[in-house]
Short mmCIF file of C-alpha atoms in Angstrom, two decimals:
data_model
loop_
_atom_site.label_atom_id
_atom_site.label_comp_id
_atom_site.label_asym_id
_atom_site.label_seq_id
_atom_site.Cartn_x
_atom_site.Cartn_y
_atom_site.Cartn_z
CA UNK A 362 -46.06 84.24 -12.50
CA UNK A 363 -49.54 85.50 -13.80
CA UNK A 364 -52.81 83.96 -12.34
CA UNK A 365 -53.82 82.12 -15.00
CA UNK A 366 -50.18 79.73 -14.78
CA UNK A 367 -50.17 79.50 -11.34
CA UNK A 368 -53.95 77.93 -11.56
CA UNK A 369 -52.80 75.57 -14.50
CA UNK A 370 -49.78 75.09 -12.02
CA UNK A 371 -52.05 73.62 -8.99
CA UNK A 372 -54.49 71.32 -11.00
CA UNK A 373 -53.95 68.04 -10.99
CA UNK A 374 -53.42 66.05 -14.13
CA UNK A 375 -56.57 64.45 -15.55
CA UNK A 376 -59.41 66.24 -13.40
CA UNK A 377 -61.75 66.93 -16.12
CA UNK A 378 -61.95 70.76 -16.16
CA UNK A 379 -60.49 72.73 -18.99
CA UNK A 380 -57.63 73.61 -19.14
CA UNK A 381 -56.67 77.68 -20.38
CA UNK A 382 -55.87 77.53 -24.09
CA UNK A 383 -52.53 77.51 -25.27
CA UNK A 384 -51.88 79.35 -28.30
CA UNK A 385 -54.10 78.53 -31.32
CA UNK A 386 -54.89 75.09 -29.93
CA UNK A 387 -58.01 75.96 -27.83
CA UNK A 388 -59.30 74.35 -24.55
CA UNK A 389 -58.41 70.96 -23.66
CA UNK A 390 -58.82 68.67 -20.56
CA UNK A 391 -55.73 67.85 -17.68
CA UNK A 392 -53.43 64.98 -18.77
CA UNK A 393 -54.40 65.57 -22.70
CA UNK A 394 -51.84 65.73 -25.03
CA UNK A 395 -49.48 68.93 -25.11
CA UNK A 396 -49.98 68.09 -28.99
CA UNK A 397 -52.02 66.95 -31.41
CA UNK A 398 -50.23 63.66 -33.00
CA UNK A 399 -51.42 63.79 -36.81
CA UNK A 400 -53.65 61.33 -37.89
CA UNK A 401 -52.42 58.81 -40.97
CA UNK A 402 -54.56 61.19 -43.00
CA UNK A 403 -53.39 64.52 -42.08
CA UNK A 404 -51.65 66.22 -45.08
CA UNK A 405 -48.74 68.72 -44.36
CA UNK A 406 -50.02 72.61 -44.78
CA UNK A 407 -49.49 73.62 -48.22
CA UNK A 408 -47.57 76.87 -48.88
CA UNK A 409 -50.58 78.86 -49.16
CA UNK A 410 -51.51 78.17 -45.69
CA UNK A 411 -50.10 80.26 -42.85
CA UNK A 412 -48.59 78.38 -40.52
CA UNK A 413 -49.83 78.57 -36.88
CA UNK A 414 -47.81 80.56 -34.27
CA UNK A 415 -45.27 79.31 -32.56
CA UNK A 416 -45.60 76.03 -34.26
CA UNK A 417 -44.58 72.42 -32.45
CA UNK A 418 -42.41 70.57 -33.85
CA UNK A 419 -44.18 67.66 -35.42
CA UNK A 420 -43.41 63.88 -35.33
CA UNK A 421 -41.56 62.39 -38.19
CA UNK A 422 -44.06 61.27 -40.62
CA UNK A 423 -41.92 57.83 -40.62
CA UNK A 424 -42.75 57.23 -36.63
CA UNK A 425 -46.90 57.30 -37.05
CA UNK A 426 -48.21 53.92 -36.76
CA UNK A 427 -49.17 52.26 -40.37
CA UNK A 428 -52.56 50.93 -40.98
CA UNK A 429 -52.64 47.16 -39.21
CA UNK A 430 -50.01 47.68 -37.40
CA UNK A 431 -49.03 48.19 -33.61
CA UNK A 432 -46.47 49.62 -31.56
CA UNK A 433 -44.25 47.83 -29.36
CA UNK A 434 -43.04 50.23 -26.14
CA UNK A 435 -40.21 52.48 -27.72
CA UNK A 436 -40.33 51.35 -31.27
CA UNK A 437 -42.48 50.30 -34.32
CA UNK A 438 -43.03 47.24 -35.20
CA UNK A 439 -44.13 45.47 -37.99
CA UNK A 440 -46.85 42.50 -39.08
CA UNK A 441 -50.62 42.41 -37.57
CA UNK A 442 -49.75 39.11 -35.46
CA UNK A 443 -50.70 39.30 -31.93
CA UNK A 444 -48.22 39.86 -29.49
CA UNK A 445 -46.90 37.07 -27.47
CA UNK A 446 -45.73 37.38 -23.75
CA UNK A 447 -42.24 37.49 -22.66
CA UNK A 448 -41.28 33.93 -21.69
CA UNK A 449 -37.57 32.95 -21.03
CA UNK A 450 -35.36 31.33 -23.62
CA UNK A 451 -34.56 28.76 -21.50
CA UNK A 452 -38.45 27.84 -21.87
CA UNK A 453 -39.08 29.40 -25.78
CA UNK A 454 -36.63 27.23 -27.47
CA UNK A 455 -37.34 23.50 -27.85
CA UNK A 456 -33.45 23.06 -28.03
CA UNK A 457 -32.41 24.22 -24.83
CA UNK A 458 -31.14 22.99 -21.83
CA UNK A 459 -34.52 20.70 -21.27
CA UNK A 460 -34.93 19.42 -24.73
CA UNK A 461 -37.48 18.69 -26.10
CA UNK A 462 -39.47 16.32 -24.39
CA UNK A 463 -39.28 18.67 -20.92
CA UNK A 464 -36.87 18.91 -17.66
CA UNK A 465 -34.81 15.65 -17.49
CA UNK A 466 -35.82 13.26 -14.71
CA UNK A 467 -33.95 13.51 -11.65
CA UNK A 468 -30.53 11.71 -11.38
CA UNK A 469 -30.48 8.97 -9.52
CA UNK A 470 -27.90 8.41 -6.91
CA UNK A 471 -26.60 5.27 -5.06
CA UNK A 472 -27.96 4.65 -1.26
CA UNK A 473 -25.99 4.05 1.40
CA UNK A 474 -27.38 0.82 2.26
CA UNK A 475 -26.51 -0.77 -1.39
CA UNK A 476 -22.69 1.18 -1.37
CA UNK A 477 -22.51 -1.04 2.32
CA UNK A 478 -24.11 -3.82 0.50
CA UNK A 479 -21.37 -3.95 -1.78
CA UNK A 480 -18.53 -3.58 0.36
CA UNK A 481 -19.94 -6.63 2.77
CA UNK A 482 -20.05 -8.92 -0.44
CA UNK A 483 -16.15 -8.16 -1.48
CA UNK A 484 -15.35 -8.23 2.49
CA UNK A 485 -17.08 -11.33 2.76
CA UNK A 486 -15.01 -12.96 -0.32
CA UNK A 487 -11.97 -12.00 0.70
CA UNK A 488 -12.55 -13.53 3.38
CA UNK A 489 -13.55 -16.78 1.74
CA UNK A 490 -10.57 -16.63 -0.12
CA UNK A 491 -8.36 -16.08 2.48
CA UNK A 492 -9.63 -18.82 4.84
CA UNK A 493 -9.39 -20.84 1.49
CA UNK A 494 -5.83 -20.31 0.75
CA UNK A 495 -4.84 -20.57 4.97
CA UNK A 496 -6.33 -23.78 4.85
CA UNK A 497 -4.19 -24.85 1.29
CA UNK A 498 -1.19 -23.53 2.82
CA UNK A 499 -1.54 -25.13 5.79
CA UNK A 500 -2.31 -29.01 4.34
CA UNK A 501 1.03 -28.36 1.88
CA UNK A 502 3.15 -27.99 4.73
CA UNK A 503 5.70 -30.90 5.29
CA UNK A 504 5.87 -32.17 9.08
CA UNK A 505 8.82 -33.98 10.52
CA UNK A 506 6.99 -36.48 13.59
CA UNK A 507 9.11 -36.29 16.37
CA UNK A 508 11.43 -33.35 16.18
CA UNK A 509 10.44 -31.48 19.26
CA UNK A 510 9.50 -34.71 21.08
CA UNK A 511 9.93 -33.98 25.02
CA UNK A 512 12.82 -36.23 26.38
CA UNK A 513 14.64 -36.10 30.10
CA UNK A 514 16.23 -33.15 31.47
CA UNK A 515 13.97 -30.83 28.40
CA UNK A 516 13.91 -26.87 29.54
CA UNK A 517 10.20 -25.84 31.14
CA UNK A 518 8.66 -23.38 28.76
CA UNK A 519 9.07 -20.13 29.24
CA UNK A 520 7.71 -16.93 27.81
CA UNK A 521 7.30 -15.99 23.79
CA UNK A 522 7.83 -18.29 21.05
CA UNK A 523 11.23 -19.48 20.04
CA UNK A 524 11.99 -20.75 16.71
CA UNK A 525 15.13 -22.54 15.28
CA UNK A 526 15.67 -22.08 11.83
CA UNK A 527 18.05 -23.98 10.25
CA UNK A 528 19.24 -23.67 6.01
CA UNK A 529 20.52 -27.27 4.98
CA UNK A 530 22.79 -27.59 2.34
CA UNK A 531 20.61 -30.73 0.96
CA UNK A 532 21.12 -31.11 -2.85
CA UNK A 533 18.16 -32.55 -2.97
CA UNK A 534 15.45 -31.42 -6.09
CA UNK A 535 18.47 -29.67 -7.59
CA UNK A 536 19.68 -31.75 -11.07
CA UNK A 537 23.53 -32.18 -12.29
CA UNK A 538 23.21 -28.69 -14.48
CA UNK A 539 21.53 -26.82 -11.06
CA UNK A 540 24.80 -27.84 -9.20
CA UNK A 541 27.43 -27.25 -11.81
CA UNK A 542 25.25 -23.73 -12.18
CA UNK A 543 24.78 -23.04 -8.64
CA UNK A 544 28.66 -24.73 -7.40
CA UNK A 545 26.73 -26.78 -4.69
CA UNK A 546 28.86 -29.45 -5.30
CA UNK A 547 28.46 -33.34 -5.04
CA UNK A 548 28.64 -33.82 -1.42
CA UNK A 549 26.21 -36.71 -0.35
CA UNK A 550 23.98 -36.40 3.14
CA UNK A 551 22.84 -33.91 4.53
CA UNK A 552 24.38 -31.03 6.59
CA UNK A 553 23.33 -27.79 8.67
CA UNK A 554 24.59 -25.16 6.89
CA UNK A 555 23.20 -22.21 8.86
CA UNK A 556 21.21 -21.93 11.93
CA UNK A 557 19.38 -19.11 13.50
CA UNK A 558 17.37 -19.04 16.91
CA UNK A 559 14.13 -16.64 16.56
CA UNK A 560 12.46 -15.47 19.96
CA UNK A 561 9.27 -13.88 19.58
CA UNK A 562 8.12 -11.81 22.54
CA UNK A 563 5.58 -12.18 24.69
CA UNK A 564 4.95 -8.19 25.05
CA UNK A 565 5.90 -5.08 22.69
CA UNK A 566 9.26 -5.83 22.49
CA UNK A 567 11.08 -6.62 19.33
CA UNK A 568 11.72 -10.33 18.25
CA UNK A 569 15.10 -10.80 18.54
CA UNK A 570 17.32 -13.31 16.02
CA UNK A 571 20.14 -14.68 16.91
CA UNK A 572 22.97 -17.06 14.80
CA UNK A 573 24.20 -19.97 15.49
CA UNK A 574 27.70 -20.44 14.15
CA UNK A 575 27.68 -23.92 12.95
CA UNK A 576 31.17 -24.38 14.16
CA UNK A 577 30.62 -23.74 17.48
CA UNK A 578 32.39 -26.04 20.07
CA UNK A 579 29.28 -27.99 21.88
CA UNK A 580 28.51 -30.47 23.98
CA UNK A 581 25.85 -32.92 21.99
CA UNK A 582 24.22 -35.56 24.16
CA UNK A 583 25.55 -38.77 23.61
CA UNK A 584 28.12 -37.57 21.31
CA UNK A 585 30.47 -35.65 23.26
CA UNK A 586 31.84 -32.65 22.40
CA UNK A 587 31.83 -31.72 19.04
CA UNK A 588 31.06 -28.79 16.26
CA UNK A 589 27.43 -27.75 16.44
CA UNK A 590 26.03 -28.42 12.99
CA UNK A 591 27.85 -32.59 13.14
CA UNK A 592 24.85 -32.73 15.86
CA UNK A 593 22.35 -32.60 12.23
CA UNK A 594 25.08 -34.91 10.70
CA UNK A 595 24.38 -37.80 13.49
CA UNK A 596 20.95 -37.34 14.40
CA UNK A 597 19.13 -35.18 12.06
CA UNK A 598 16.62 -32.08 13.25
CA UNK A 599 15.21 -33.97 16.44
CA UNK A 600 19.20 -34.32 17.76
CA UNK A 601 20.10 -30.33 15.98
CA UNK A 602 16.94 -29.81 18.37
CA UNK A 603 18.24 -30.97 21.71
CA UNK A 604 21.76 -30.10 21.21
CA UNK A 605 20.58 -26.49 20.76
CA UNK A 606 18.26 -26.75 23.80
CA UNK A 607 20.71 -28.43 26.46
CA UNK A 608 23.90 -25.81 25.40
CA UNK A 609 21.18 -22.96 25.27
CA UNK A 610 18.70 -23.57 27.83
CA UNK A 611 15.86 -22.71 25.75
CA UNK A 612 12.67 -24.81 24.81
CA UNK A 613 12.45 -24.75 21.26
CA UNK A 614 8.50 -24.43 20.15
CA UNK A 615 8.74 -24.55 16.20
CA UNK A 616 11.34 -26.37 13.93
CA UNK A 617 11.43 -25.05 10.37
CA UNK A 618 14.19 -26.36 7.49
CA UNK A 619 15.01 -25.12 3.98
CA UNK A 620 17.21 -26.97 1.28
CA UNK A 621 19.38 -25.20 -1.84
CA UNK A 622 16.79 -26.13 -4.01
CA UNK A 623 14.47 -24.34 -1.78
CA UNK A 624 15.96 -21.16 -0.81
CA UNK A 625 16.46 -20.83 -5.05
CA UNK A 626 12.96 -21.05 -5.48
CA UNK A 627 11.27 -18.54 -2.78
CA UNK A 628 14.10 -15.94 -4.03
CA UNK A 629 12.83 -16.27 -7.57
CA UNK A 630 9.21 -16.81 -6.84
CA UNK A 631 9.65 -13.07 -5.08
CA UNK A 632 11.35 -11.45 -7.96
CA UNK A 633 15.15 -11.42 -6.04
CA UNK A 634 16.22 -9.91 -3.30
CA UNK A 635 17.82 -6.59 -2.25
CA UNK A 636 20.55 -6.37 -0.84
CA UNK A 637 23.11 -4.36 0.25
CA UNK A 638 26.58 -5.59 -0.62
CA UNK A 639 29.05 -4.30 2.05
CA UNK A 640 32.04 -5.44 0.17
CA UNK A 641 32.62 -6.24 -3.41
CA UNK A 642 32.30 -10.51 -3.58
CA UNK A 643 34.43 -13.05 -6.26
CA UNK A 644 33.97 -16.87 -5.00
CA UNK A 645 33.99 -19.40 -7.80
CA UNK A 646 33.58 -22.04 -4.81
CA UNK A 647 30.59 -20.35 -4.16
CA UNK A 648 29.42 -19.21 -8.15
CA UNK A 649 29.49 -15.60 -6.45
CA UNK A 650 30.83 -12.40 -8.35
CA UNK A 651 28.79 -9.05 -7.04
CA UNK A 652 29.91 -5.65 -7.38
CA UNK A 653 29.86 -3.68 -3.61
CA UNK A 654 26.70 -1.84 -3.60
CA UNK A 655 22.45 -2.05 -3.47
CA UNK A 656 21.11 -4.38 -5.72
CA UNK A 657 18.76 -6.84 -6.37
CA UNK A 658 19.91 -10.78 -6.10
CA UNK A 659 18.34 -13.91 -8.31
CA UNK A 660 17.98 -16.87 -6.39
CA UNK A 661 21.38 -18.62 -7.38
CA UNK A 662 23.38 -15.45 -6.75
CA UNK A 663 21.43 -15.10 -2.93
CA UNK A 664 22.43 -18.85 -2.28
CA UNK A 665 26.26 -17.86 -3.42
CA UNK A 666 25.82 -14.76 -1.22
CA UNK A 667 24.79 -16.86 2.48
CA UNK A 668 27.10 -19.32 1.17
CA UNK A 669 30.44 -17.72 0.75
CA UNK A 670 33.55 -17.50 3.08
CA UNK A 671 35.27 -14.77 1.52
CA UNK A 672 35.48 -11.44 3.50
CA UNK A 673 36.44 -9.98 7.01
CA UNK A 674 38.79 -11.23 9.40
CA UNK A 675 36.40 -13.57 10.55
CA UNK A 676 34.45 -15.16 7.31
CA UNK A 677 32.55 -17.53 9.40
CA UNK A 678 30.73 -14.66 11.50
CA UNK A 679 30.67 -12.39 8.88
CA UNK A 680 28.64 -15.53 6.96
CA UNK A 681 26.32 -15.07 9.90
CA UNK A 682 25.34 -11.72 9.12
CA UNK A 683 25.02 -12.15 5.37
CA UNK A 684 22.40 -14.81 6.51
CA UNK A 685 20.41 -12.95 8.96
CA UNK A 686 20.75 -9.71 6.65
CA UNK A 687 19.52 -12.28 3.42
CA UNK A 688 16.91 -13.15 6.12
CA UNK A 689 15.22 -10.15 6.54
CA UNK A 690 15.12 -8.94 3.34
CA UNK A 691 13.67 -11.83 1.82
CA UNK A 692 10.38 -11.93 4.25
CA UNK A 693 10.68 -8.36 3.65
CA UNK A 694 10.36 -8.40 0.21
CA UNK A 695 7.39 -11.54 0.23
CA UNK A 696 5.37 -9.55 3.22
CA UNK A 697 5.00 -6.85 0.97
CA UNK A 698 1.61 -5.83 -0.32
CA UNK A 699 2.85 -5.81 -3.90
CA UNK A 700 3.32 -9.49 -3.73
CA UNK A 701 0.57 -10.33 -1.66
CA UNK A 702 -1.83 -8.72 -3.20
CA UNK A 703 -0.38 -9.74 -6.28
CA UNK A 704 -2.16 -13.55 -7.34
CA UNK A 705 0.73 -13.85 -10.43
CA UNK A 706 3.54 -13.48 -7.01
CA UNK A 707 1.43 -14.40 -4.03
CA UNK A 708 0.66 -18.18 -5.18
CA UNK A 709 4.34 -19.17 -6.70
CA UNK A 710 5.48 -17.80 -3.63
CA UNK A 711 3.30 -19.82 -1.20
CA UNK A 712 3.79 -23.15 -3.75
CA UNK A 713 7.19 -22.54 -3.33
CA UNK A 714 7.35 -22.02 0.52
CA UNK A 715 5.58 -24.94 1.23
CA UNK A 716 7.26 -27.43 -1.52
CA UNK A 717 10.91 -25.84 -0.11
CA UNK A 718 10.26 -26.16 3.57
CA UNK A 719 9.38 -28.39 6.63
CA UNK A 720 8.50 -28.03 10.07
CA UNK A 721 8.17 -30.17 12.96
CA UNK A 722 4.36 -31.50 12.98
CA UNK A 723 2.87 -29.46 15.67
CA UNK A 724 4.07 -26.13 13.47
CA UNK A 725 0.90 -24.87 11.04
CA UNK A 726 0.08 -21.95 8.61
CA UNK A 727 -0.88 -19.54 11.35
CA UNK A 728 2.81 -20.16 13.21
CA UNK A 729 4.16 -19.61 9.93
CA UNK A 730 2.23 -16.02 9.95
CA UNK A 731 3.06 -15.31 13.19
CA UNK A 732 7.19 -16.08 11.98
CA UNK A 733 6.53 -13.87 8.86
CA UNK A 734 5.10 -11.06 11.38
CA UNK A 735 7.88 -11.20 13.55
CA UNK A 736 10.57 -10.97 10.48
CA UNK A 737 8.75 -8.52 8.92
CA UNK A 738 8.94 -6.32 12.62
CA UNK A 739 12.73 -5.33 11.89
CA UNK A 740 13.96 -7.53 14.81
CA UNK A 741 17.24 -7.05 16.51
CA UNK A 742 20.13 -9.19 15.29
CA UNK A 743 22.99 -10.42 17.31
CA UNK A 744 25.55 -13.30 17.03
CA UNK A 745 26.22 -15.86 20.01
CA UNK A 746 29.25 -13.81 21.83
CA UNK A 747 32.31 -15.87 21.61
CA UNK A 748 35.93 -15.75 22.74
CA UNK A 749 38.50 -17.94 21.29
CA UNK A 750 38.83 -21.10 19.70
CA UNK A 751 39.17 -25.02 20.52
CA UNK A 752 39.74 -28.25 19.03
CA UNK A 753 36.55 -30.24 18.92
CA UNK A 754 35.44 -33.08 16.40
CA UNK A 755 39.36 -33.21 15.24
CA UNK A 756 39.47 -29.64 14.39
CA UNK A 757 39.13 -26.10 15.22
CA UNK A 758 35.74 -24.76 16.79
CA UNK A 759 34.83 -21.72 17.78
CA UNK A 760 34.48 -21.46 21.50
CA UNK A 761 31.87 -19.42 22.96
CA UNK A 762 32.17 -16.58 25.67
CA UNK A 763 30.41 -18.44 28.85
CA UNK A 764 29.64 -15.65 30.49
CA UNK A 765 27.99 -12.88 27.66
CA UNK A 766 26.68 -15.88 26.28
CA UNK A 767 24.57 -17.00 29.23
CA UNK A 768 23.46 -13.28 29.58
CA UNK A 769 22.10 -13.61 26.41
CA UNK A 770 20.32 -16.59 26.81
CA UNK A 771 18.87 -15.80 29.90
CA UNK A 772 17.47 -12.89 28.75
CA UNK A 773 15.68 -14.50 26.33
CA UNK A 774 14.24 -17.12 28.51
CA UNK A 775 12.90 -14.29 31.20
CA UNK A 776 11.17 -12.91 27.27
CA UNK A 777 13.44 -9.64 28.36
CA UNK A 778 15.50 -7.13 25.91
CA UNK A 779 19.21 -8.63 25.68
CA UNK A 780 21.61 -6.06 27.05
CA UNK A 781 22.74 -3.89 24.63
CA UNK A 782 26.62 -4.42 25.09
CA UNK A 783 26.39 -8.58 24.50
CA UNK A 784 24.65 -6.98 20.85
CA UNK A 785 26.08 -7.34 17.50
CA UNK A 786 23.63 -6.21 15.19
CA UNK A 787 26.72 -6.76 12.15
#
């Protein structure tokens, strides 16, 4: 490398001094151009000019800028208008994201205090309408004075609740084309046809249910011995009442009755029933044909179904546990939420509850929820153990196994679970 490049070499850019000459181009200053960039005016050498030595290439005629005009960083643009600053598009175009009139306001958003708000004011009229309908319920309900009425030799109370239920086979509110249609016959008074004793625990136990075969050989005070359900026959509920008390040992606390008419009605009210046939069913006495198999029951084919003799080797127990199976599934079926919550099932059902049943006088809406609770708990089912037969009210009764029997009723008076061998769930 000669001198002279190594001392262009070490000089800075842009100092001032002059730099050597390069070519025919003559002296010129650090950081000038390495050219000469031809002015708009400059006209091309003509051919009888000699071109320069070692000639640069020259720009393109095109790229020079035009007269009122400027250049934009890498390319040439066109127009005299000033140029504008970079702004985003989101910001440049009046139909973007913001519009027109600016940013949109905030959204605004529901507070805690009015989403609690809310839900106070629909807790708070369910509640109103609750209490409402408890208190309609519970002045529908039709009392019968003096059915539990304490009398001489009465059990003490004991633990839990114990109900008697008892299914009537009263024609009454059922006209001449409901009994032809339903085959309730004409029979005049007023008999027991099924009866059921409900304990209700105390504790966590399970309620237990247990029927009452109406012809059961008893003992009914002042009566003699005779067939459980002519106890209804000669002294109506308060009489059922005792008789079940003195052969049991157990204080009854709450009396509740249905009638034909009545049973029909809840069924419907509920939509049916369903219910698992064990055993395919054909009882004109009864109005009863039903395939074997799950299906869902209207209220004159459920009546035919707790009704009817036909089946097993012993129809009158396995008519026990068509009952307490019809039981279940019923309170089953009007505990559930759909119908509940439902106002189109809920009301027909509790108009025809109350219109279709009666209680003793002392029994109100909230025992009637504490008897739908304990249905609706799955309770264990069992028939009064029995062992033979006798004659009683000039025919044959059944007669009941003393000793399993007792077991079974003491257990429930002690509000314990009944041994599992004196069970038959059915």
């Amino acid at each position: 490398m000669s001198e002279e490049d190594r001392t262009r070499a070490m000089r800075s850019p842009g100092d001032g001094r002059p730099l050597p000459g390069r070519n025919a181009d003559g002296a010129r200053s650090g950081g000038a151009p390495a050219h000469r960039i031809p002015s708009a005016q400059q006209v091309p050498p003509t051919a009888q000019q000699a071109p320069p030595a070692n000639p640069l290439p020259a720009e393109p005629v095109s790229d020079a800028p035009r007269a009122g005009s400027s250049r934009v960083y890498g390319r040439q643009r066109s127009g005299g208008s000033p140029i504008k600053p970079f702004t985003p598009k989101s910001e440049s175009s009046p139909s973007g994201p913001s519009g027109p009139s600016g940013p949109k306001p905030p959204r605004r958003r529901i507070k805690g205090r009015t989403i609690l708000t809310i839900v106070a004011a629909v807790v708070a009229l369910l509640l109103v309408v609750g209490v409402g309908l408890f208190f309609w319920i519970d002045s529908r309900l039709t009392g019968i004075p003096g059915v539990l009425d304490d009398y001489a030799g009465r059990p003490a109370d004991t633990p839990g609740t114990n109900w008697l239920l008892v299914g009537s086979d009263s024609r009454k509110g059922l006209s001449a084309a409901d009994r032809k249609k339903l085959a309730t016959g004409r029979a005049a008074g007023q008999r027991t046809d099924s009866m059921m004793l409900l304990h209700i625990p105390a504790g966590s136990d399970k309620p237990t249910l247990v029927s009452l075969p109406r012809d059961s050989a008893v003992t009914i005070p002042g009566k003699g011995r005779n067939k459980l359900n002519a106890a209804y026959a000669f002294g109506g509920p308060k009489l059922l009442a005792q008789t079940v008390e003195t052969v049991t040992g157990i204080r009854v606390d709450h009396y509740m009755e249905i009638g034909f008419a009545g049973f029909v009605d809840i069924v419907d009210a509920v939509g049916g029933v369903e219910i698992n046939v064990r055993a395919a069913v054909d009882d004109p006495k009864a109005g009863l044909k039903l395939k074997k198999g799950l299906q869902t029951l209207t209220g004159g084919q459920a009546l035919g179904y707790v009704r009817t003799r036909k089946g097993g080797a012993l129809p009158d127990f396995e008519r026990t546990k068509r009952q307490r199976q019809f039981l279940g599934a019923v309170v089953k079926k009007a505990a559930s939420p759909g119908v509940l919550i439902n106002p189109f099932t809920s009301i027909p059902l509790a108009m025809s509850a109350t219109d279709a049943v009666a209680v003793d006088s002392s029994t109100g809406a909230f025992d009637m929820l504490s008897l739908g609770l304990a249905m609706g708990d799955s309770p264990v089912t069992t028939v009064v153990p029995f062992g033979g037969n006798e004659i009683a009210g000039g025919g044959s009764a059944v007669k009941w196994d003393k000793e399993r029997a007792l077991a079974l009723f003491n257990a429930l008076k002690e509000d314990k679970p009944v041994p599992k061998e004196i069970i038959d769930a059915g």
